[in-house]
Tab-separated table of C-alpha atoms in Angstrom:
chain	number	residue	atom	x	y	z
A	1	MET	CA	59.175	99.569	94.901
A	2	SER	CA	57.845	101.509	97.236
A	3	GLU	CA	57.940	101.423	100.965
A	4	THR	CA	55.895	99.677	102.915
A	5	ILE	CA	54.371	100.854	106.515
A	6	LEU	CA	52.260	99.040	109.485
A	7	LEU	CA	49.561	101.322	110.641
A	8	ILE	CA	48.449	100.044	114.325
A	9	ASP	CA	45.041	102.600	115.789
A	10	ASP	CA	41.937	101.462	117.306
A	11	ASP	CA	39.983	104.555	115.835
A	12	ALA	CA	38.510	103.677	112.602
A	13	SER	CA	38.258	107.399	111.519
A	14	MET	CA	42.046	108.419	112.044
A	15	ARG	CA	43.503	105.023	110.730
A	16	ARG	CA	41.386	106.027	107.200
A	17	VAL	CA	42.812	109.553	107.025
A	18	ILE	CA	46.740	108.504	108.072
A	19	GLU	CA	46.276	105.543	105.609
A	20	PHE	CA	44.706	107.627	102.885
A	21	THR	CA	47.380	110.502	103.441
A	22	LEU	CA	50.280	107.806	103.411
A	23	VAL	CA	49.182	106.061	100.221
A	24	GLU	CA	48.485	109.237	98.271
A	25	ALA	CA	52.249	109.963	99.315
A	26	GLY	CA	52.810	106.484	97.440
A	27	TYR	CA	53.543	104.024	100.251
A	28	GLN	CA	52.258	100.468	101.104
A	29	VAL	CA	49.997	100.941	104.079
A	30	LEU	CA	49.210	97.630	106.014
A	31	THR	CA	46.600	98.430	108.486
A	32	ALA	CA	45.444	96.790	111.949
A	33	ALA	CA	43.222	97.877	114.744
A	34	SER	CA	45.353	96.351	117.632
A	35	GLY	CA	48.310	94.668	118.776
A	36	GLU	CA	47.527	91.734	118.548
A	37	GLU	CA	46.005	92.104	115.150
A	38	ALA	CA	49.447	94.059	113.885
A	39	LEU	CA	51.864	91.575	115.676
A	40	PRO	CA	51.174	88.267	113.157
A	41	LEU	CA	51.095	91.268	110.002
A	42	PHE	CA	54.119	92.573	111.315
A	43	ARG	CA	55.443	89.145	111.238
A	44	GLN	CA	54.277	88.071	107.808
A	45	HIS	CA	55.505	91.211	106.411
A	46	TYR	CA	58.628	92.407	108.651
A	47	PRO	CA	57.548	96.584	107.230
A	48	PRO	CA	60.334	98.810	108.040
A	49	LEU	CA	58.530	101.371	110.021
A	50	VAL	CA	55.669	100.553	112.197
A	51	ILE	CA	53.705	103.466	113.512
A	52	THR	CA	51.189	103.098	116.140
A	53	ASP	CA	48.749	104.587	118.610
A	54	VAL	CA	50.065	104.524	122.213
A	55	ARG	CA	46.424	104.179	123.837
A	56	MET	CA	44.661	101.343	122.543
A	57	GLU	CA	42.453	98.445	123.664
A	58	GLY	CA	44.386	95.509	124.787
A	59	MET	CA	47.816	96.060	124.028
A	60	SER	CA	49.343	99.515	124.287
A	61	GLY	CA	51.902	101.180	121.622
A	62	TYR	CA	54.080	100.627	124.250
A	63	GLN	CA	54.120	96.625	124.543
A	64	VAL	CA	53.874	96.727	120.760
A	65	LEU	CA	57.225	98.408	120.339
A	66	GLU	CA	59.060	96.387	123.274
A	67	LYS	CA	57.861	93.197	121.157
A	68	ILE	CA	58.479	94.543	117.433
A	69	LEU	CA	62.003	95.709	118.899
A	70	ALA	CA	62.765	92.164	120.683
A	71	GLU	CA	62.026	90.776	117.290
A	72	SER	CA	63.763	92.844	114.449
A	73	PRO	CA	65.845	96.388	116.260
A	74	LYS	CA	66.362	97.540	113.206
A	75	THR	CA	62.411	98.652	112.922
A	76	LEU	CA	61.533	102.188	113.318
A	77	VAL	CA	58.777	102.200	115.010
A	78	MET	CA	56.967	105.899	114.842
A	79	ILE	CA	54.762	106.447	118.282
A	80	ILE	CA	51.424	108.665	117.570
A	81	THR	CA	50.496	110.109	121.295
A	82	ALA	CA	47.755	112.889	122.800
A	83	TYR	CA	49.670	116.014	123.836
A	84	SER	CA	49.344	114.987	127.527
A	85	THR	CA	51.144	112.073	127.191
A	86	VAL	CA	54.398	113.777	125.051
A	87	GLU	CA	56.452	113.204	128.462
A	88	GLN	CA	55.840	109.532	128.207
A	89	ALA	CA	56.225	109.424	124.161
A	90	VAL	CA	60.145	110.897	125.057
A	91	GLY	CA	60.571	107.792	127.811
A	92	ALA	CA	59.502	104.878	124.646
A	93	MET	CA	62.339	106.960	122.610
A	94	LYS	CA	64.720	106.402	125.180
A	95	SER	CA	63.637	102.542	125.225
A	96	GLY	CA	64.056	102.239	121.171
A	97	ALA	CA	61.109	104.713	119.408
A	98	TYR	CA	62.393	106.183	116.343
A	99	ASP	CA	59.924	109.482	116.500
A	100	TYR	CA	56.552	110.458	117.830
A	101	LEU	CA	53.516	112.419	116.606
A	102	THR	CA	51.710	114.699	118.766
A	103	LYS	CA	48.135	114.603	117.864
A	104	PRO	CA	46.837	116.522	116.004
A	105	PHE	CA	48.883	116.697	113.242
A	106	SER	CA	48.324	118.171	109.758
A	107	GLY	CA	49.204	115.526	106.466
A	108	GLU	CA	52.065	117.279	105.789
A	109	GLN	CA	53.232	117.000	109.041
A	110	LEU	CA	52.922	113.157	108.747
A	111	ARG	CA	54.631	113.007	105.102
A	112	LEU	CA	57.521	114.761	106.265
A	113	ALA	CA	58.031	112.573	109.443
A	114	VAL	CA	57.893	109.615	107.677
A	115	ALA	CA	59.999	110.887	104.826
A	116	ARG	CA	62.576	111.522	107.604
A	117	ALA	CA	62.363	107.918	108.813
A	118	PHE	CA	63.199	106.455	105.744
A	119	GLU	CA	65.852	108.829	105.291
A	120	TYR	CA	67.587	107.853	107.993
A	121	ARG	CA	66.508	104.211	107.595
A	122	ALA	CA	68.571	104.412	104.744
A	123	LEU	CA	71.711	106.400	106.120
A	124	GLN	CA	71.286	102.778	108.797
A	125	ARG	CA	71.778	100.673	105.392
A	126	GLU	CA	74.461	102.302	103.617
A	127	ASN	CA	76.643	103.266	107.612
A	128	ARG	CA	76.019	99.305	107.879
A	129	GLN	CA	76.932	98.485	104.308
A	130	LEU	CA	80.442	100.912	104.424
A	131	HIS	CA	80.966	99.658	107.849
A	132	ALA	CA	81.092	95.859	106.185
A	133	VAL	CA	83.524	97.150	103.294
A	134	LEU	CA	86.008	98.493	105.954
A	135	GLN	CA	85.879	95.528	108.596
A	136	HIS	CA	86.881	93.473	104.915
A	137	GLN	CA	88.790	96.191	103.003
A	138	ASP	CA	92.384	94.938	102.234
A	139	PRO	CA	94.882	97.070	104.727
A	140	PRO	CA	96.073	99.666	103.134
A	141	ARG	CA	99.746	99.649	100.798
A	142	GLN	CA	102.476	98.686	103.639
A	143	VAL	CA	105.739	101.483	103.433
A	144	ILE	CA	107.904	99.262	102.719
A	145	GLY	CA	111.798	98.847	103.795
A	146	GLU	CA	114.065	98.503	106.435
A	147	SER	CA	116.519	101.229	106.581
A	148	ALA	CA	117.490	103.767	109.341
A	149	ALA	CA	115.948	106.711	107.533
A	150	ILE	CA	112.762	104.848	106.766
A	151	SER	CA	112.334	102.993	110.078
A	152	SER	CA	112.543	106.520	111.984
A	153	VAL	CA	109.962	107.900	109.800
A	154	LEU	CA	107.591	105.047	110.669
A	155	GLU	CA	108.671	105.332	114.692
A	156	GLN	CA	106.837	109.263	114.397
A	157	VAL	CA	103.988	108.106	112.158
A	158	ARG	CA	103.112	105.547	115.136
A	159	LYS	CA	103.746	108.382	118.043
A	160	VAL	CA	101.413	111.088	115.721
A	161	ALA	CA	98.444	109.007	114.615
A	162	SER	CA	97.258	108.958	118.304
A	163	SER	CA	97.417	112.842	118.343
A	164	GLN	CA	94.721	114.547	116.841
A	165	ALA	CA	97.395	117.244	115.419
A	166	PRO	CA	97.630	118.913	111.836
A	167	VAL	CA	100.596	116.973	110.282
A	168	LEU	CA	103.173	118.540	107.321
A	169	LEU	CA	104.984	115.958	104.941
A	170	SER	CA	107.996	117.420	103.454
A	171	GLY	CA	109.994	115.505	100.745
A	172	GLU	CA	110.754	115.048	97.194
A	173	SER	CA	108.301	114.075	94.634
A	174	GLY	CA	107.933	110.300	94.670
A	175	THR	CA	108.456	109.706	98.149
A	176	GLY	CA	105.657	108.325	99.607
A	177	LYS	CA	104.054	111.412	100.921
A	178	GLU	CA	100.309	109.922	100.208
A	179	LEU	CA	101.306	106.619	101.305
A	180	ILE	CA	102.355	108.212	104.685
A	181	ALA	CA	99.263	110.104	104.982
A	182	ARG	CA	97.310	106.928	104.782
A	183	GLN	CA	99.467	104.663	107.093
A	184	ILE	CA	98.767	107.760	109.620
A	185	HIS	CA	95.245	107.159	108.701
A	186	HIS	CA	95.072	103.356	109.233
A	187	GLU	CA	96.747	103.931	112.427
A	188	SER	CA	94.598	106.541	114.165
A	189	SER	CA	91.576	106.590	116.045
A	190	ARG	CA	89.696	107.765	112.725
A	191	ARG	CA	90.794	104.716	110.580
A	192	MET	CA	86.873	103.790	110.029
A	193	ALA	CA	86.116	107.121	108.890
A	194	PRO	CA	86.927	108.652	105.391
A	195	PHE	CA	90.672	109.223	104.200
A	196	ILE	CA	89.714	111.784	101.504
A	197	ALA	CA	92.911	112.807	99.543
A	198	ILE	CA	92.987	115.762	97.401
A	199	ASN	CA	96.062	117.372	94.937
A	200	CYS	CA	95.775	121.269	95.128
A	201	ALA	CA	98.268	121.464	91.885
A	202	ALA	CA	95.690	119.436	89.874
A	203	ILE	CA	92.315	121.058	90.348
A	204	PRO	CA	92.779	124.712	88.670
A	205	HIS	CA	92.243	127.562	91.224
A	206	ASP	CA	88.822	129.003	90.301
A	207	LEU	CA	87.112	125.375	91.156
A	208	LEU	CA	89.378	124.729	93.954
A	209	GLU	CA	87.330	126.894	96.721
A	210	SER	CA	84.457	124.681	95.398
A	211	GLU	CA	86.211	121.056	96.163
A	212	LEU	CA	88.090	121.874	99.040
A	213	PHE	CA	84.613	123.526	100.682
A	214	GLY	CA	81.610	123.161	98.637
A	215	HIS	CA	78.756	125.558	97.573
A	216	VAL	CA	74.677	125.277	97.547
A	217	ARG	CA	72.857	125.413	94.394
A	218	GLY	CA	72.798	128.919	92.551
A	219	ALA	CA	76.461	129.963	93.937
A	220	PHE	CA	77.860	130.247	90.706
A	221	SER	CA	76.915	129.979	87.365
A	222	GLY	CA	76.436	126.425	87.073
A	223	ALA	CA	75.786	125.464	90.309
A	224	VAL	CA	72.594	123.671	89.840
A	225	ARG	CA	72.650	121.466	92.788
A	226	ASP	CA	74.152	121.343	95.979
A	227	GLN	CA	77.642	120.064	96.490
A	228	LYS	CA	79.440	118.812	99.309
A	229	GLY	CA	83.384	119.628	99.473
A	230	ARG	CA	86.345	117.519	100.029
A	231	PHE	CA	86.037	118.579	104.077
A	232	GLU	CA	82.493	117.722	104.443
A	233	LEU	CA	83.366	114.038	102.833
A	234	ALA	CA	85.848	113.576	105.285
A	235	ASP	CA	84.010	114.770	108.119
A	236	GLY	CA	85.052	112.670	111.473
A	237	GLY	CA	88.192	111.117	109.379
A	238	THR	CA	91.279	112.241	107.533
A	239	LEU	CA	91.856	115.323	104.852
A	240	PHE	CA	94.917	115.125	102.995
A	241	LEU	CA	96.183	117.959	101.337
A	242	ASP	CA	98.481	117.561	98.572
A	243	GLU	CA	100.794	119.864	96.826
A	244	ILE	CA	99.858	122.578	99.824
A	245	ALA	CA	101.928	124.953	98.527
A	246	GLU	CA	99.971	125.147	95.669
A	247	LEU	CA	96.978	126.483	97.650
A	248	PRO	CA	96.256	130.065	96.370
A	249	LEU	CA	96.793	133.260	98.790
A	250	THR	CA	93.431	133.710	98.457
A	251	LEU	CA	92.105	130.669	99.462
A	252	GLN	CA	94.387	130.223	102.584
A	253	PRO	CA	93.084	132.246	104.964
A	254	LYS	CA	89.474	129.797	104.637
A	255	LEU	CA	91.943	126.683	105.011
A	256	LEU	CA	93.488	128.415	107.986
A	257	ARG	CA	89.889	129.038	109.509
A	258	ALA	CA	88.816	125.702	108.906
A	259	LEU	CA	91.530	124.475	111.427
A	260	GLN	CA	91.511	127.085	114.135
A	261	GLU	CA	87.949	126.894	114.634
A	262	LYS	CA	86.668	123.602	112.902
A	263	GLN	CA	84.252	126.023	110.508
A	264	ILE	CA	83.859	125.883	106.861
A	265	GLU	CA	81.627	127.764	104.835
A	266	PRO	CA	80.678	126.474	101.482
A	267	LEU	CA	80.086	129.227	98.159
A	268	GLY	CA	77.008	130.949	98.777
A	269	GLY	CA	76.021	129.021	102.412
A	270	ARG	CA	76.143	129.290	105.925
A	271	SER	CA	79.625	128.073	108.073
A	272	ARG	CA	79.327	124.402	109.274
A	273	THR	CA	81.280	122.611	111.922
A	274	ILE	CA	83.563	119.488	110.789
A	275	ASP	CA	85.557	117.544	112.372
A	276	VAL	CA	88.935	116.683	110.285
A	277	ARG	CA	91.919	115.845	111.210
A	278	LEU	CA	94.319	117.545	108.713
A	279	VAL	CA	97.482	116.118	106.678
A	280	ALA	CA	99.559	118.302	104.294
A	281	ALA	CA	102.421	117.435	102.082
A	282	SER	CA	104.537	119.769	99.731
A	283	ASN	CA	107.741	118.534	97.882
A	284	ARG	CA	109.084	122.718	98.079
A	285	ASP	CA	110.312	124.281	101.351
A	286	LEU	CA	107.374	125.577	102.608
A	287	GLN	CA	109.240	128.075	105.144
A	288	GLU	CA	111.010	129.475	101.912
A	289	GLU	CA	107.342	130.094	100.638
A	290	VAL	CA	106.695	132.151	103.626
A	291	GLN	CA	109.697	134.058	103.144
A	292	GLN	CA	108.909	134.755	99.720
A	293	GLN	CA	104.958	135.680	100.838
A	294	ARG	CA	103.931	133.244	98.831
A	295	PHE	CA	102.426	131.483	101.929
A	296	ARG	CA	100.893	132.512	105.290
A	297	GLN	CA	103.331	132.270	108.019
A	298	ASP	CA	100.323	131.855	110.592
A	299	LEU	CA	99.016	128.774	108.194
A	300	TYR	CA	102.015	127.104	108.081
A	301	TYR	CA	102.749	126.936	111.832
A	302	ARG	CA	98.987	125.723	112.227
A	303	LEU	CA	99.783	123.200	109.633
A	304	ALA	CA	103.535	122.100	110.922
A	305	VAL	CA	102.377	120.914	114.113
A	306	VAL	CA	103.877	117.753	113.607
A	307	PRO	CA	106.325	118.028	110.529
A	308	LEU	CA	107.857	115.083	109.093
A	309	GLN	CA	110.882	114.967	106.792
A	310	LEU	CA	110.678	111.887	104.254
A	311	PRO	CA	113.810	110.782	103.016
A	312	PRO	CA	115.084	110.491	99.014
A	313	LEU	CA	115.446	107.074	97.856
A	314	ARG	CA	119.336	107.786	97.369
A	315	GLN	CA	119.309	108.119	101.195
A	316	ARG	CA	117.781	104.695	101.769
A	317	ARG	CA	119.584	102.812	99.135
A	318	GLU	CA	119.360	99.602	101.134
A	319	ASP	CA	115.952	99.574	100.683
A	320	ILE	CA	115.889	99.023	97.136
A	321	PRO	CA	116.343	95.746	97.103
A	322	ILE	CA	112.975	95.336	99.574
A	323	LEU	CA	111.184	97.413	97.285
A	324	VAL	CA	112.183	95.798	93.696
A	325	SER	CA	111.106	92.150	95.679
A	326	HIS	CA	108.048	94.165	96.747
A	327	PHE	CA	107.031	95.555	92.995
A	328	LEU	CA	107.692	91.613	92.057
A	329	ALA	CA	105.699	89.966	94.058
A	330	ASN	CA	102.754	92.278	93.162
A	331	TYR	CA	103.364	91.676	89.687
A	332	PRO	CA	101.439	88.595	88.826
A	333	GLN	CA	103.469	88.377	85.207
A	334	ALA	CA	106.755	87.862	87.451
A	335	ARG	CA	106.426	84.834	89.274
A	336	ASN	CA	109.383	83.573	88.169
A	337	VAL	CA	111.626	86.650	87.107
A	338	ARG	CA	114.890	87.422	88.448
A	339	PHE	CA	117.458	90.456	88.539
A	340	SER	CA	120.915	89.379	88.112
A	341	ASP	CA	124.046	91.085	90.524
A	342	ASP	CA	124.888	93.223	87.896
A	343	LEU	CA	121.531	94.620	88.047
A	344	MET	CA	120.547	94.781	91.176
A	345	ALA	CA	123.785	96.844	91.523
A	346	ALA	CA	123.190	98.998	88.871
A	347	LEU	CA	119.911	99.897	90.840
A	348	CYS	CA	121.499	100.477	93.486
A	349	ALA	CA	123.717	103.442	92.470
A	350	TYR	CA	121.502	105.526	90.477
A	351	ASP	CA	120.181	108.018	92.586
A	352	TRP	CA	116.335	107.950	91.354
A	353	PRO	CA	115.461	111.640	91.201
A	354	GLY	CA	112.084	110.546	90.984
A	355	ASN	CA	112.553	108.125	94.096
A	356	ILE	CA	110.192	105.473	94.606
A	357	ARG	CA	107.427	106.609	91.648
A	358	GLU	CA	110.647	106.026	89.148
A	359	LEU	CA	111.793	103.155	90.300
A	360	HIS	CA	108.709	101.473	90.718
A	361	ASN	CA	107.746	102.569	86.461
A	362	VAL	CA	111.375	101.157	85.497
A	363	ILE	CA	110.665	98.278	87.108
A	364	GLU	CA	107.050	97.992	85.538
A	365	GLN	CA	108.677	98.642	81.735
A	366	MET	CA	111.127	96.089	82.535
A	367	LEU	CA	108.722	93.369	83.171
A	368	ILE	CA	106.663	94.085	79.872
A	369	LEU	CA	109.437	94.489	77.801
A	370	ARG	CA	111.752	91.725	78.857
A	371	HIS	CA	113.305	88.804	76.579
A	372	GLY	CA	113.356	85.950	79.714
A	373	ASP	CA	112.798	85.461	82.962
A	374	LEU	CA	116.522	86.641	83.943
A	375	LEU	CA	116.531	90.400	83.967
A	376	ASP	CA	120.332	91.790	83.635
A	377	CYS	CA	121.835	95.541	82.656
A	378	GLY	CA	120.695	95.207	78.870
A	379	ASP	CA	116.972	95.179	80.090
A	380	LEU	CA	117.570	98.287	81.366
A	381	PRO	CA	115.942	101.539	80.194
A	382	ALA	CA	118.573	103.819	78.206
A	383	HIS	CA	118.975	106.515	80.612
A	384	LEU	CA	119.929	103.619	83.716
A	385	THR	CA	122.140	101.723	81.421
A	386	GLN	CA	125.171	100.332	83.299
A	387	LYS	CA	127.234	102.498	81.475
A	388	ASN	CA	125.419	105.603	81.618
A	389	VAL	CA	125.213	104.701	85.476
A	390	LYS	CA	129.196	103.754	85.627
A	391	HIS	CA	130.146	107.114	83.812
A	392	GLN	CA	128.251	108.980	86.500
A	393	ILE	CA	130.473	107.069	88.797
A	394	LEU	CA	133.889	107.379	87.497
A	395	ASN	CA	133.846	110.905	85.724
A	396	LEU	CA	137.439	110.191	84.591
A	397	PRO	CA	139.725	113.634	84.108
A	398	LYS	CA	140.802	114.322	79.942
A	399	GLU	CA	144.626	114.666	81.418
A	400	GLY	CA	144.096	110.920	82.694
A	401	TYR	CA	144.633	108.964	86.255
A	402	SER	CA	147.702	106.592	87.480
A	403	LEU	CA	145.478	103.250	87.540
A	404	GLU	CA	145.757	102.745	91.699
A	405	ALA	CA	144.559	106.572	91.630
A	406	LEU	CA	141.335	104.610	89.406
A	407	GLU	CA	141.150	102.303	91.633
A	408	ARG	CA	141.126	104.072	94.815
A	409	GLU	CA	138.521	106.233	93.088
A	410	ALA	CA	136.146	103.598	91.839
A	411	VAL	CA	135.941	102.149	95.129
A	412	VAL	CA	135.580	105.798	97.006
A	413	GLN	CA	132.711	106.090	94.692
A	414	ALA	CA	131.145	102.959	94.873
A	415	LEU	CA	131.012	103.230	98.589
A	416	ARG	CA	129.009	106.521	98.417
A	417	TYR	CA	126.903	105.618	96.231
A	418	CYS	CA	125.877	102.690	98.378
A	419	HIS	CA	125.929	104.667	101.249
A	420	GLY	CA	128.559	102.348	102.914
A	421	ASN	CA	127.506	99.645	102.252
A	422	LYS	CA	130.092	97.263	101.300
A	423	SER	CA	128.589	94.109	99.845
A	424	GLN	CA	126.606	96.526	97.702
A	425	ALA	CA	129.272	98.361	96.227
A	426	ALA	CA	130.780	95.019	95.909
A	427	ALA	CA	128.184	93.691	93.767
A	428	PHE	CA	128.626	97.097	92.041
A	429	LEU	CA	132.276	97.018	91.588
A	430	GLN	CA	132.277	93.039	90.402
A	431	ILE	CA	134.271	92.029	92.856
A	432	PRO	CA	133.995	89.782	95.678
A	433	ARG	CA	133.172	91.837	99.541
A	434	HIS	CA	137.090	90.058	100.741
A	435	THR	CA	138.581	91.915	97.900
A	436	LEU	CA	136.706	95.065	99.086
A	437	LEU	CA	138.005	95.050	101.851
A	438	TYR	CA	141.069	94.287	100.974
A	439	ARG	CA	141.063	97.569	98.633
A	440	LEU	CA	140.016	98.936	101.464
A	441	GLU	CA	142.812	98.210	103.452
A	442	LYS	CA	145.445	99.006	100.992
A	443	TYR	CA	144.156	102.236	100.159
A	444	ALA	CA	143.470	103.371	103.959
A	445	ILE	CA	140.237	103.971	102.630
A	446	GLU	CA	138.391	105.177	106.250
A	447	GLN	CA	135.734	107.466	104.647
A	448	TRP	CA	134.201	107.845	101.178
A	449	GLU	CA	131.389	110.731	101.898
């Protein structure tokens, strides 16, 4: 359906020329010879664009502008003016006019001005829709946990969120680096702007430059149209570069320039200014990568203005029951599911080399394959059976052990694996807490690390 325009001009010949040009361009045109004639037409059709001459008999174009915007602030009004009244037209724009055309103007100038007006209107509508979505969308997934290790990270997140400095997140795979990056964005002044994520390891090196910085049509074989890169898509917001250690050395100078000068250069195009807050992440030691000359030192220092180290799950075992409860609450079919104490103790004792991601996958697998609503150690995947976990802990020597030495070693290693949490260690050893405390006193166990 074509867009509708209301044209107001008391010069009949000028009105016919403009109407013809706009109809030829595919628009529907309503015409009026005066402001008084135009207002009822406007109220009947509410066209998105009004083009009005300034000097007319009776109501002037400025008065038309004022009345239309009072009734419909989102309507675009374009002023037609003689050269001698340009300053007045600029004043009208300050009062709310979208644009002005200076007589004489060509048909091409008119078509371009109207096309720009409707592009601007489309962008306004898109921005309003996006704003509405952002206002009503669910908040980002929360970082779950109450341990000292994760509480320290969240405290640092709150401090760095108000800054515009780059942040470098380090930690093992599955520790929640993207979740922390989203938390930084959500708590920052950029929260209403885009959060764009890209995994540098997931995109072939020969395509990564185009993905990051974009390209123009004809920049390379197959570039049939312009494409914005992730930097432009994140303009005004936050760009998260995961697995930054995988960024090729050949691209690192372009990333450094984007950080230092706020400039990017699309393939085949000209430099553009961008406003992006960068958060990068790596599960490798970037300082070691620098020493091995696989990563630029100057780029490392630009990225690591604020370094944050995320703890592995084995260093925050007390958060495992909380995480399990969170996963269960978000699994619709698990409303009545319960975990036995033995199962929870086994989960707390395991080292979780895949961290939170592995824990989530294991919980989901057990829920899918369960035979009832009470889950026990028998529901664990093979590599996590209670037998395997206990063998990890006791490591019995071939020459044998005295029973007391074995009991003492079991207590020590249970505490070690539960990071000193006596309640979890007691549950894992399947003894009451007071019995564990008695064993600690009996064997004079004061240290277990």
